[in-house]
Amino acid sequence: MSLAGKTAIVTGSNSGIGYGVAEELARAGADVVLNSFTDRDEDHALAENLAAAHGVTVRYIAADMSRPEDCRALVDRAGACDILVNNAGIQHVAPVESFPAEKWDAIIAINLSSAFHTTAAALPLMRAAGWGRIVNIASAHGLTASPFKSAYVAAKHGVVGLTKTVALETAEEPITANAICPGYVLTPLVEAQIPDQMKTHGMDRDTVVREVMLARQPSKAFATTGQIGGTAVFLCSEAAAQITGTTISVDGGWTAL
Ligand code: NAD
């Protein structure tokens, strides 16, 4: 399928799942806006390399998704937004009674509120273009919970609720809103959780990966960033035009348990 002529904004896309989604959208022919909160030469080089690999236009726009005005400015600066992928996210693991309040606020801002702000800014552009796709990267934790992840689970359930609401508000238009719910994908965000989990559970790395992280992923395999990107491309296809307001799990069977 070809997404030629479409512009996709992917928040939090200088690494991990966001970059994997950007790669698949570029492979399908979309022009892409990469984003994170940093503004380094390597961020812009990432955009140049992706453009060269797929013959599309790729820009890197720095914007901090913890700041509402930056979220809206990202869309404004992009100038077009046919495909919006809300992917930026952070994690913190701690029991609820000792969960730092500033971590709670940051997770809600970056993982949930940013999707509200970018969506609000992008919808007028989609309506003007007569076509739009909103793909929110939620999580298996948007559908189920785990201990020690109160803010993340709350934010991801919120993303699923936001997705359904936006889908209803756009239901009669050629715009869809869906959420992808990945299980564990091996990215820097997951890598960063391993030391905390080792400490919390008193286990070595291999045991924590198999017994704790992949304990609820029946496939016992991490999903890949390419698989999440491929799912996003499918949601942008004509075959998915009547898929809206729902979640697609890419979780090796996690939510079937
Ligand atoms: P990652 O740490 O590799 O990527 C996170 C991205 O968000 C990075 O590009 C980072 O720069 C960006 N980011 C962080 N704070 C930001 C901010 N304030 N403003 C703009 N960008 C910011 O992690 P990942 O695993 O690729 O996670 C991407 C998304 O996928 C997150 O929403 C995460 O919750 C979700 N997810 C990940 C997994 C997994 O197993 N890795 C599973 C389910 C859902």
PDB file of C-alpha atoms and ligand atoms in Angstrom:
ATOM      1  CA  MET A   1       0.000   0.000   0.000  1.00  0.00           C
ATOM      2  CA  SER A   2       1.192   3.527  -0.647  1.00  0.00           C
ATOM      3  CA  LEU A   3       1.031   6.435   1.747  1.00  0.00           C
ATOM      4  CA  ALA A   4       2.701   8.731  -0.811  1.00  0.00           C
ATOM      5  CA  GLY A   5       1.589  12.325  -0.374  1.00  0.00           C
ATOM      6  CA  LYS A   6       0.613  11.813   3.275  1.00  0.00           C
ATOM      7  CA  THR A   7       2.465  13.521   6.121  1.00  0.00           C
ATOM      8  CA  ALA A   8       2.913  11.569   9.346  1.00  0.00           C
ATOM      9  CA  ILE A   9       3.912  13.048  12.700  1.00  0.00           C
ATOM     10  CA  VAL A  10       5.310  10.504  15.140  1.00  0.00           C
ATOM     11  CA  THR A  11       5.912  11.838  18.648  1.00  0.00           C
ATOM     12  CA  GLY A  12       8.888  10.473  20.586  1.00  0.00           C
ATOM     13  CA  SER A  13      10.450   8.972  17.499  1.00  0.00           C
ATOM     14  CA  ASN A  14      14.211   9.356  17.832  1.00  0.00           C
ATOM     15  CA  SER A  15      14.421   5.812  19.237  1.00  0.00           C
ATOM     16  CA  GLY A  16      12.517   2.624  20.008  1.00  0.00           C
ATOM     17  CA  ILE A  17       8.967   2.008  18.839  1.00  0.00           C
ATOM     18  CA  GLY A  18       8.486   5.567  17.556  1.00  0.00           C
ATOM     19  CA  TYR A  19      11.441   5.270  15.203  1.00  0.00           C
ATOM     20  CA  GLY A  20      10.289   1.793  14.135  1.00  0.00           C
ATOM     21  CA  VAL A  21       6.834   3.181  13.296  1.00  0.00           C
ATOM     22  CA  ALA A  22       8.399   6.130  11.437  1.00  0.00           C
ATOM     23  CA  GLU A  23      10.537   3.700   9.428  1.00  0.00           C
ATOM     24  CA  GLU A  24       7.528   1.618   8.348  1.00  0.00           C
ATOM     25  CA  LEU A  25       5.500   4.724   7.447  1.00  0.00           C
ATOM     26  CA  ALA A  26       8.446   6.020   5.379  1.00  0.00           C
ATOM     27  CA  ARG A  27       8.812   2.602   3.728  1.00  0.00           C
ATOM     28  CA  ALA A  28       5.117   2.894   2.767  1.00  0.00           C
ATOM     29  CA  GLY A  29       5.867   6.281   1.143  1.00  0.00           C
ATOM     30  CA  ALA A  30       4.729   8.769   3.772  1.00  0.00           C
ATOM     31  CA  ASP A  31       6.648  11.955   4.505  1.00  0.00           C
ATOM     32  CA  VAL A  32       7.560  11.870   8.176  1.00  0.00           C
ATOM     33  CA  VAL A  33       8.111  14.289  11.036  1.00  0.00           C
ATOM     34  CA  LEU A  34      10.355  12.801  13.699  1.00  0.00           C
ATOM     35  CA  ASN A  35      10.237  14.284  17.208  1.00  0.00           C
ATOM     36  CA  SER A  36      11.713  14.245  20.662  1.00  0.00           C
ATOM     37  CA  PHE A  37      12.567  16.870  23.264  1.00  0.00           C
ATOM     38  CA  THR A  38      16.270  17.020  22.318  1.00  0.00           C
ATOM     39  CA  ASP A  39      17.706  19.055  19.430  1.00  0.00           C
ATOM     40  CA  ARG A  40      21.026  17.347  18.675  1.00  0.00           C
ATOM     41  CA  ASP A  41      22.895  16.904  15.411  1.00  0.00           C
ATOM     42  CA  GLU A  42      22.252  13.162  15.668  1.00  0.00           C
ATOM     43  CA  ASP A  43      18.470  13.758  15.809  1.00  0.00           C
ATOM     44  CA  HIS A  44      18.627  15.656  12.510  1.00  0.00           C
ATOM     45  CA  ALA A  45      21.030  13.070  11.048  1.00  0.00           C
ATOM     46  CA  LEU A  46      18.448  10.373  11.873  1.00  0.00           C
ATOM     47  CA  ALA A  47      15.916  12.282   9.760  1.00  0.00           C
ATOM     48  CA  GLU A  48      18.386  12.686   6.862  1.00  0.00           C
ATOM     49  CA  ASN A  49      19.232   8.981   6.888  1.00  0.00           C
ATOM     50  CA  LEU A  50      15.587   7.904   6.978  1.00  0.00           C
ATOM     51  CA  ALA A  51      14.775  10.252   4.087  1.00  0.00           C
ATOM     52  CA  ALA A  52      17.678   8.893   2.037  1.00  0.00           C
ATOM     53  CA  ALA A  53      16.734   5.272   2.743  1.00  0.00           C
ATOM     54  CA  HIS A  54      13.155   5.618   1.506  1.00  0.00           C
ATOM     55  CA  GLY A  55      13.129   8.606  -0.867  1.00  0.00           C
ATOM     56  CA  VAL A  56      10.648  10.579   1.229  1.00  0.00           C
ATOM     57  CA  THR A  57      10.839  13.893   3.081  1.00  0.00           C
ATOM     58  CA  VAL A  58      11.749  13.508   6.743  1.00  0.00           C
ATOM     59  CA  ARG A  59      12.058  16.419   9.147  1.00  0.00           C
ATOM     60  CA  TYR A  60      13.064  16.371  12.793  1.00  0.00           C
ATOM     61  CA  ILE A  61      11.166  18.861  14.973  1.00  0.00           C
ATOM     62  CA  ALA A  62      12.196  19.222  18.620  1.00  0.00           C
ATOM     63  CA  ALA A  63       9.244  19.630  20.988  1.00  0.00           C
ATOM     64  CA  ASP A  64       8.791  18.570  24.602  1.00  0.00           C
ATOM     65  CA  MET A  65       5.658  16.446  24.915  1.00  0.00           C
ATOM     66  CA  SER A  66       5.422  17.244  28.636  1.00  0.00           C
ATOM     67  CA  ARG A  67       4.517  20.826  27.628  1.00  0.00           C
ATOM     68  CA  PRO A  68       1.044  21.479  26.153  1.00  0.00           C
ATOM     69  CA  GLU A  69       2.254  24.455  24.078  1.00  0.00           C
ATOM     70  CA  ASP A  70       5.073  22.342  22.575  1.00  0.00           C
ATOM     71  CA  CYS A  71       2.599  19.586  21.620  1.00  0.00           C
ATOM     72  CA  ARG A  72       0.464  22.056  19.696  1.00  0.00           C
ATOM     73  CA  ALA A  73       3.514  23.844  18.234  1.00  0.00           C
ATOM     74  CA  LEU A  74       4.806  20.514  16.869  1.00  0.00           C
ATOM     75  CA  VAL A  75       1.667  20.113  14.751  1.00  0.00           C
ATOM     76  CA  ASP A  76       1.669  23.773  13.742  1.00  0.00           C
ATOM     77  CA  ARG A  77       5.319  23.632  12.661  1.00  0.00           C
ATOM     78  CA  ALA A  78       4.736  20.411  10.709  1.00  0.00           C
ATOM     79  CA  GLY A  79       2.125  22.343   8.684  1.00  0.00           C
ATOM     80  CA  ALA A  80       0.320  19.149   7.667  1.00  0.00           C
ATOM     81  CA  CYS A  81      -0.763  16.101   9.612  1.00  0.00           C
ATOM     82  CA  ASP A  82      -2.572  13.307   7.784  1.00  0.00           C
ATOM     83  CA  ILE A  83      -1.284  10.640  10.153  1.00  0.00           C
ATOM     84  CA  LEU A  84      -0.695  11.333  13.842  1.00  0.00           C
ATOM     85  CA  VAL A  85       1.097   8.706  15.889  1.00  0.00           C
ATOM     86  CA  ASN A  86       1.116   9.524  19.598  1.00  0.00           C
ATOM     87  CA  ASN A  87       4.005   7.455  20.844  1.00  0.00           C
ATOM     88  CA  ALA A  88       6.117   9.529  23.270  1.00  0.00           C
ATOM     89  CA  GLY A  89       6.245   7.835  26.627  1.00  0.00           C
ATOM     90  CA  ILE A  90       8.213   7.325  29.806  1.00  0.00           C
ATOM     91  CA  GLN A  91       7.985   4.833  32.665  1.00  0.00           C
ATOM     92  CA  HIS A  92       8.637   4.732  36.388  1.00  0.00           C
ATOM     93  CA  VAL A  93       8.246   1.703  38.633  1.00  0.00           C
ATOM     94  CA  ALA A  94       7.476   2.094  42.376  1.00  0.00           C
ATOM     95  CA  PRO A  95       4.801   1.081  44.879  1.00  0.00           C
ATOM     96  CA  VAL A  96       1.905   3.543  44.867  1.00  0.00           C
ATOM     97  CA  GLU A  97       2.554   4.865  48.409  1.00  0.00           C
ATOM     98  CA  SER A  98       6.126   5.851  47.540  1.00  0.00           C
ATOM     99  CA  PHE A  99       5.523   6.778  43.887  1.00  0.00           C
ATOM    100  CA  PRO A 100       7.128  10.238  43.437  1.00  0.00           C
ATOM    101  CA  ALA A 101       4.436  12.828  42.676  1.00  0.00           C
ATOM    102  CA  GLU A 102       6.640  14.526  40.059  1.00  0.00           C
ATOM    103  CA  LYS A 103       7.007  11.193  38.213  1.00  0.00           C
ATOM    104  CA  TRP A 104       3.227  10.742  38.298  1.00  0.00           C
ATOM    105  CA  ASP A 105       2.759  14.234  36.802  1.00  0.00           C
ATOM    106  CA  ALA A 106       5.411  13.674  34.116  1.00  0.00           C
ATOM    107  CA  ILE A 107       3.976  10.304  33.057  1.00  0.00           C
ATOM    108  CA  ILE A 108       0.428  11.657  32.826  1.00  0.00           C
ATOM    109  CA  ALA A 109       1.679  14.697  30.861  1.00  0.00           C
ATOM    110  CA  ILE A 110       3.883  12.817  28.370  1.00  0.00           C
ATOM    111  CA  ASN A 111       2.007   9.510  28.017  1.00  0.00           C
ATOM    112  CA  LEU A 112      -1.567  10.871  28.086  1.00  0.00           C
ATOM    113  CA  SER A 113      -2.059  14.648  27.939  1.00  0.00           C
ATOM    114  CA  SER A 114       0.302  15.083  24.969  1.00  0.00           C
ATOM    115  CA  ALA A 115      -2.021  12.889  22.875  1.00  0.00           C
ATOM    116  CA  PHE A 116      -4.939  15.166  23.772  1.00  0.00           C
ATOM    117  CA  HIS A 117      -3.033  18.299  22.749  1.00  0.00           C
ATOM    118  CA  THR A 118      -1.611  16.933  19.478  1.00  0.00           C
ATOM    119  CA  THR A 119      -4.991  15.464  18.527  1.00  0.00           C
ATOM    120  CA  ALA A 120      -6.736  18.776  19.177  1.00  0.00           C
ATOM    121  CA  ALA A 121      -4.189  20.549  16.973  1.00  0.00           C
ATOM    122  CA  ALA A 122      -4.186  17.890  14.227  1.00  0.00           C
ATOM    123  CA  LEU A 123      -7.930  17.375  13.727  1.00  0.00           C
ATOM    124  CA  PRO A 124      -8.522  20.700  11.903  1.00  0.00           C
ATOM    125  CA  LEU A 125      -5.689  19.802   9.476  1.00  0.00           C
ATOM    126  CA  MET A 126      -7.154  16.329   8.896  1.00  0.00           C
ATOM    127  CA  ARG A 127     -10.620  17.787   8.331  1.00  0.00           C
ATOM    128  CA  ALA A 128      -9.218  20.314   5.839  1.00  0.00           C
ATOM    129  CA  ALA A 129      -7.395  17.504   4.009  1.00  0.00           C
ATOM    130  CA  GLY A 130     -10.493  15.267   4.070  1.00  0.00           C
ATOM    131  CA  TRP A 131      -8.611  12.276   5.508  1.00  0.00           C
ATOM    132  CA  GLY A 132      -6.880  11.392   8.734  1.00  0.00           C
ATOM    133  CA  ARG A 133      -5.512   8.569  10.830  1.00  0.00           C
ATOM    134  CA  ILE A 134      -4.773   8.822  14.536  1.00  0.00           C
ATOM    135  CA  VAL A 135      -2.755   5.920  15.918  1.00  0.00           C
ATOM    136  CA  ASN A 136      -2.106   6.026  19.642  1.00  0.00           C
ATOM    137  CA  ILE A 137       0.589   3.758  21.008  1.00  0.00           C
ATOM    138  CA  ALA A 138      -1.050   2.563  24.221  1.00  0.00           C
ATOM    139  CA  SER A 139       0.069  -0.721  25.812  1.00  0.00           C
ATOM    140  CA  ALA A 140      -1.145  -4.029  27.178  1.00  0.00           C
ATOM    141  CA  HIS A 141      -1.158  -1.818  30.281  1.00  0.00           C
ATOM    142  CA  GLY A 142      -3.974   0.147  28.622  1.00  0.00           C
ATOM    143  CA  LEU A 143      -6.119  -2.969  29.047  1.00  0.00           C
ATOM    144  CA  THR A 144      -4.725  -4.684  32.139  1.00  0.00           C
ATOM    145  CA  ALA A 145      -2.669  -3.614  35.169  1.00  0.00           C
ATOM    146  CA  SER A 146       0.590  -4.629  36.846  1.00  0.00           C
ATOM    147  CA  PRO A 147       1.769  -3.701  40.332  1.00  0.00           C
ATOM    148  CA  PHE A 148       4.199  -0.781  40.773  1.00  0.00           C
ATOM    149  CA  LYS A 149       3.139   0.975  37.527  1.00  0.00           C
ATOM    150  CA  SER A 150       0.236   3.111  38.769  1.00  0.00           C
ATOM    151  CA  ALA A 151       0.914   6.215  36.665  1.00  0.00           C
ATOM    152  CA  TYR A 152       1.752   4.273  33.501  1.00  0.00           C
ATOM    153  CA  VAL A 153      -1.317   2.025  33.772  1.00  0.00           C
ATOM    154  CA  ALA A 154      -3.556   5.010  34.521  1.00  0.00           C
ATOM    155  CA  ALA A 155      -2.117   6.984  31.576  1.00  0.00           C
ATOM    156  CA  LYS A 156      -2.418   4.080  29.127  1.00  0.00           C
ATOM    157  CA  HIS A 157      -6.019   3.321  30.168  1.00  0.00           C
ATOM    158  CA  GLY A 158      -6.595   7.049  29.620  1.00  0.00           C
ATOM    159  CA  VAL A 159      -5.123   6.828  26.113  1.00  0.00           C
ATOM    160  CA  VAL A 160      -7.568   4.030  25.265  1.00  0.00           C
ATOM    161  CA  GLY A 161     -10.457   6.172  26.560  1.00  0.00           C
ATOM    162  CA  LEU A 162      -9.257   9.206  24.592  1.00  0.00           C
ATOM    163  CA  THR A 163      -8.979   7.039  21.459  1.00  0.00           C
ATOM    164  CA  LYS A 164     -12.601   5.852  21.763  1.00  0.00           C
ATOM    165  CA  THR A 165     -13.887   9.379  22.361  1.00  0.00           C
ATOM    166  CA  VAL A 166     -12.020  10.875  19.379  1.00  0.00           C
ATOM    167  CA  ALA A 167     -13.275   7.990  17.215  1.00  0.00           C
ATOM    168  CA  LEU A 168     -16.876   8.810  18.128  1.00  0.00           C
ATOM    169  CA  GLU A 169     -16.351  12.530  17.483  1.00  0.00           C
ATOM    170  CA  THR A 170     -14.971  11.752  13.992  1.00  0.00           C
ATOM    171  CA  ALA A 171     -17.117   8.685  13.222  1.00  0.00           C
ATOM    172  CA  GLU A 172     -18.923  10.168  10.211  1.00  0.00           C
ATOM    173  CA  GLU A 173     -15.740  11.604   8.713  1.00  0.00           C
ATOM    174  CA  PRO A 174     -12.913   9.862   6.801  1.00  0.00           C
ATOM    175  CA  ILE A 175     -10.827   9.970   9.963  1.00  0.00           C
ATOM    176  CA  THR A 176     -10.128   7.051  12.291  1.00  0.00           C
ATOM    177  CA  ALA A 177      -8.617   6.819  15.766  1.00  0.00           C
ATOM    178  CA  ASN A 178      -7.256   3.576  17.148  1.00  0.00           C
ATOM    179  CA  ALA A 179      -4.788   2.411  19.753  1.00  0.00           C
ATOM    180  CA  ILE A 180      -2.094  -0.221  19.351  1.00  0.00           C
ATOM    181  CA  CYS A 181      -1.485  -2.114  22.578  1.00  0.00           C
ATOM    182  CA  PRO A 182       1.985  -3.670  22.487  1.00  0.00           C
ATOM    183  CA  GLY A 183       3.145  -6.211  25.002  1.00  0.00           C
ATOM    184  CA  TYR A 184       6.851  -6.099  25.735  1.00  0.00           C
ATOM    185  CA  VAL A 185       9.003  -4.728  22.917  1.00  0.00           C
ATOM    186  CA  LEU A 186      12.742  -4.618  23.584  1.00  0.00           C
ATOM    187  CA  THR A 187      13.565  -0.902  23.446  1.00  0.00           C
ATOM    188  CA  PRO A 188      15.532   1.530  25.648  1.00  0.00           C
ATOM    189  CA  LEU A 189      12.390   2.066  27.773  1.00  0.00           C
ATOM    190  CA  VAL A 190      12.203  -1.645  28.577  1.00  0.00           C
ATOM    191  CA  GLU A 191      15.980  -1.923  29.046  1.00  0.00           C
ATOM    192  CA  ALA A 192      15.773   0.872  31.617  1.00  0.00           C
ATOM    193  CA  GLN A 193      13.183  -1.068  33.644  1.00  0.00           C
ATOM    194  CA  ILE A 194      15.360  -4.153  34.032  1.00  0.00           C
ATOM    195  CA  PRO A 195      17.638  -2.850  36.871  1.00  0.00           C
ATOM    196  CA  ASP A 196      14.600  -1.625  38.875  1.00  0.00           C
ATOM    197  CA  GLN A 197      12.838  -4.945  38.373  1.00  0.00           C
ATOM    198  CA  MET A 198      16.009  -6.856  39.364  1.00  0.00           C
ATOM    199  CA  LYS A 199      16.150  -4.825  42.588  1.00  0.00           C
ATOM    200  CA  THR A 200      12.422  -5.112  43.338  1.00  0.00           C
ATOM    201  CA  HIS A 201      12.354  -8.878  42.752  1.00  0.00           C
ATOM    202  CA  GLY A 202      15.899  -9.761  43.841  1.00  0.00           C
ATOM    203  CA  MET A 203      16.586 -11.643  40.581  1.00  0.00           C
ATOM    204  CA  ASP A 204      19.323 -11.688  37.933  1.00  0.00           C
ATOM    205  CA  ARG A 205      18.712 -10.234  34.479  1.00  0.00           C
ATOM    206  CA  ASP A 206      17.756 -13.434  32.591  1.00  0.00           C
ATOM    207  CA  THR A 207      15.377 -14.554  35.315  1.00  0.00           C
ATOM    208  CA  VAL A 208      13.704 -11.147  35.501  1.00  0.00           C
ATOM    209  CA  VAL A 209      13.259 -11.085  31.690  1.00  0.00           C
ATOM    210  CA  ARG A 210      11.653 -14.542  31.463  1.00  0.00           C
ATOM    211  CA  GLU A 211       9.882 -14.828  34.835  1.00  0.00           C
ATOM    212  CA  VAL A 212       8.774 -11.209  35.385  1.00  0.00           C
ATOM    213  CA  MET A 213       8.773  -9.220  32.127  1.00  0.00           C
ATOM    214  CA  LEU A 214       7.685 -12.001  29.784  1.00  0.00           C
ATOM    215  CA  ALA A 215       5.755 -13.871  32.499  1.00  0.00           C
ATOM    216  CA  ARG A 216       2.486 -12.612  31.045  1.00  0.00           C
ATOM    217  CA  GLN A 217       3.577 -12.761  27.395  1.00  0.00           C
ATOM    218  CA  PRO A 218       2.696 -16.355  26.448  1.00  0.00           C
ATOM    219  CA  SER A 219       4.831 -16.267  23.284  1.00  0.00           C
ATOM    220  CA  LYS A 220       7.904 -15.750  25.546  1.00  0.00           C
ATOM    221  CA  ALA A 221       9.249 -13.446  22.828  1.00  0.00           C
ATOM    222  CA  PHE A 222       9.496  -9.664  22.719  1.00  0.00           C
ATOM    223  CA  ALA A 223       7.469  -7.979  19.964  1.00  0.00           C
ATOM    224  CA  THR A 224       9.559  -5.982  17.475  1.00  0.00           C
ATOM    225  CA  THR A 225       9.384  -2.294  16.606  1.00  0.00           C
ATOM    226  CA  GLY A 226       8.835  -3.318  12.968  1.00  0.00           C
ATOM    227  CA  GLN A 227       5.739  -5.297  13.952  1.00  0.00           C
ATOM    228  CA  ILE A 228       4.294  -2.260  15.727  1.00  0.00           C
ATOM    229  CA  GLY A 229       5.140  -0.127  12.671  1.00  0.00           C
ATOM    230  CA  GLY A 230       3.513  -2.647  10.333  1.00  0.00           C
ATOM    231  CA  THR A 231       0.349  -2.541  12.428  1.00  0.00           C
ATOM    232  CA  ALA A 232       0.334   1.267  12.217  1.00  0.00           C
ATOM    233  CA  VAL A 233       0.685   1.094   8.414  1.00  0.00           C
ATOM    234  CA  PHE A 234      -2.253  -1.340   8.288  1.00  0.00           C
ATOM    235  CA  LEU A 235      -4.371   1.104  10.335  1.00  0.00           C
ATOM    236  CA  CYS A 236      -3.571   3.752   7.698  1.00  0.00           C
ATOM    237  CA  SER A 237      -4.706   1.481   4.847  1.00  0.00           C
ATOM    238  CA  GLU A 238      -8.058   1.436   3.043  1.00  0.00           C
ATOM    239  CA  ALA A 239      -8.691  -2.022   4.548  1.00  0.00           C
ATOM    240  CA  ALA A 240      -8.805  -0.349   7.959  1.00  0.00           C
ATOM    241  CA  ALA A 241     -11.111   2.521   6.977  1.00  0.00           C
ATOM    242  CA  GLN A 242     -13.966   1.112   9.101  1.00  0.00           C
ATOM    243  CA  ILE A 243     -11.733   0.217  12.029  1.00  0.00           C
ATOM    244  CA  THR A 244     -12.103   3.032  14.530  1.00  0.00           C
ATOM    245  CA  GLY A 245     -12.327   3.453  18.282  1.00  0.00           C
ATOM    246  CA  THR A 246     -10.700   0.152  19.022  1.00  0.00           C
ATOM    247  CA  THR A 247      -7.487  -1.406  20.265  1.00  0.00           C
ATOM    248  CA  ILE A 248      -5.199  -3.846  18.473  1.00  0.00           C
ATOM    249  CA  SER A 249      -3.017  -5.928  20.747  1.00  0.00           C
ATOM    250  CA  VAL A 250       0.462  -6.909  19.574  1.00  0.00           C
ATOM    251  CA  ASP A 251       1.341  -8.744  22.752  1.00  0.00           C
ATOM    252  CA  GLY A 252       2.143 -12.410  22.087  1.00  0.00           C
ATOM    253  CA  GLY A 253      -1.135 -13.433  23.752  1.00  0.00           C
ATOM    254  CA  TRP A 254      -0.771 -11.383  26.976  1.00  0.00           C
ATOM    255  CA  THR A 255      -4.374 -10.112  27.030  1.00  0.00           C
ATOM    256  CA  ALA A 256      -5.761 -13.543  26.093  1.00  0.00           C
ATOM    257  CA  LEU A 257      -4.719 -14.883  29.493  1.00  0.00           C
TER     258      LEU A 257
HETATM  259  P1  NAD B   1      11.913   4.625  24.215  1.00  0.00           P
HETATM  260  O1  NAD B   1      12.409   5.138  25.504  1.00  0.00           O
HETATM  261  O2  NAD B   1      12.816   3.887  23.308  1.00  0.00           O
HETATM  262  O3  NAD B   1      11.239   5.768  23.380  1.00  0.00           O
HETATM  263  C1  NAD B   1      10.492   6.777  23.987  1.00  0.00           C
HETATM  264  C2  NAD B   1      10.522   7.946  23.053  1.00  0.00           C
HETATM  265  O4  NAD B   1       9.819   9.029  23.650  1.00  0.00           O
HETATM  266  C3  NAD B   1      11.956   8.432  22.792  1.00  0.00           C
HETATM  267  O5  NAD B   1      12.072   8.814  21.448  1.00  0.00           O
HETATM  268  C4  NAD B   1      12.078   9.621  23.720  1.00  0.00           C
HETATM  269  O6  NAD B   1      13.016  10.552  23.254  1.00  0.00           O
HETATM  270  C5  NAD B   1      10.672  10.159  23.626  1.00  0.00           C
HETATM  271  N1  NAD B   1      10.325  11.051  24.713  1.00  0.00           N
HETATM  272  C6  NAD B   1      10.463  10.870  26.046  1.00  0.00           C
HETATM  273  N2  NAD B   1      10.073  11.966  26.709  1.00  0.00           N
HETATM  274  C7  NAD B   1       9.688  12.861  25.775  1.00  0.00           C
HETATM  275  C8  NAD B   1       9.206  14.187  25.835  1.00  0.00           C
HETATM  276  N3  NAD B   1       9.058  14.845  27.003  1.00  0.00           N
HETATM  277  N4  NAD B   1       8.933  14.818  24.671  1.00  0.00           N
HETATM  278  C9  NAD B   1       9.110  14.207  23.481  1.00  0.00           C
HETATM  279  N5  NAD B   1       9.557  12.947  23.363  1.00  0.00           N
HETATM  280  C10 NAD B   1       9.842  12.288  24.509  1.00  0.00           C
HETATM  281  O7  NAD B   1      10.637   3.720  24.586  1.00  0.00           O
HETATM  282  P2  NAD B   1       9.696   2.780  23.698  1.00  0.00           P
HETATM  283  O8  NAD B   1       9.676   1.472  24.372  1.00  0.00           O
HETATM  284  O9  NAD B   1      10.003   2.871  22.272  1.00  0.00           O
HETATM  285  O10 NAD B   1       8.272   3.441  24.010  1.00  0.00           O
HETATM  286  C11 NAD B   1       7.527   4.134  23.035  1.00  0.00           C
HETATM  287  C12 NAD B   1       6.060   4.068  23.392  1.00  0.00           C
HETATM  288  O11 NAD B   1       5.625   2.710  23.363  1.00  0.00           O
HETATM  289  C13 NAD B   1       5.734   4.585  24.800  1.00  0.00           C
HETATM  290  O12 NAD B   1       4.528   5.301  24.788  1.00  0.00           O
HETATM  291  C14 NAD B   1       5.582   3.306  25.590  1.00  0.00           C
HETATM  292  O13 NAD B   1       4.752   3.465  26.706  1.00  0.00           O
HETATM  293  C15 NAD B   1       4.955   2.395  24.552  1.00  0.00           C
HETATM  294  N6  NAD B   1       5.085   0.977  24.842  1.00  0.00           N
HETATM  295  C16 NAD B   1       6.322   0.393  24.914  1.00  0.00           C
HETATM  296  C17 NAD B   1       6.385  -0.968  25.169  1.00  0.00           C
HETATM  297  C18 NAD B   1       7.690  -1.667  25.217  1.00  0.00           C
HETATM  298  O14 NAD B   1       7.728  -2.834  25.612  1.00  0.00           O
HETATM  299  N7  NAD B   1       8.789  -1.066  24.824  1.00  0.00           N
HETATM  300  C19 NAD B   1       5.234  -1.714  25.386  1.00  0.00           C
HETATM  301  C20 NAD B   1       4.017  -1.086  25.317  1.00  0.00           C
HETATM  302  C21 NAD B   1       3.942   0.269  25.037  1.00  0.00           C
END
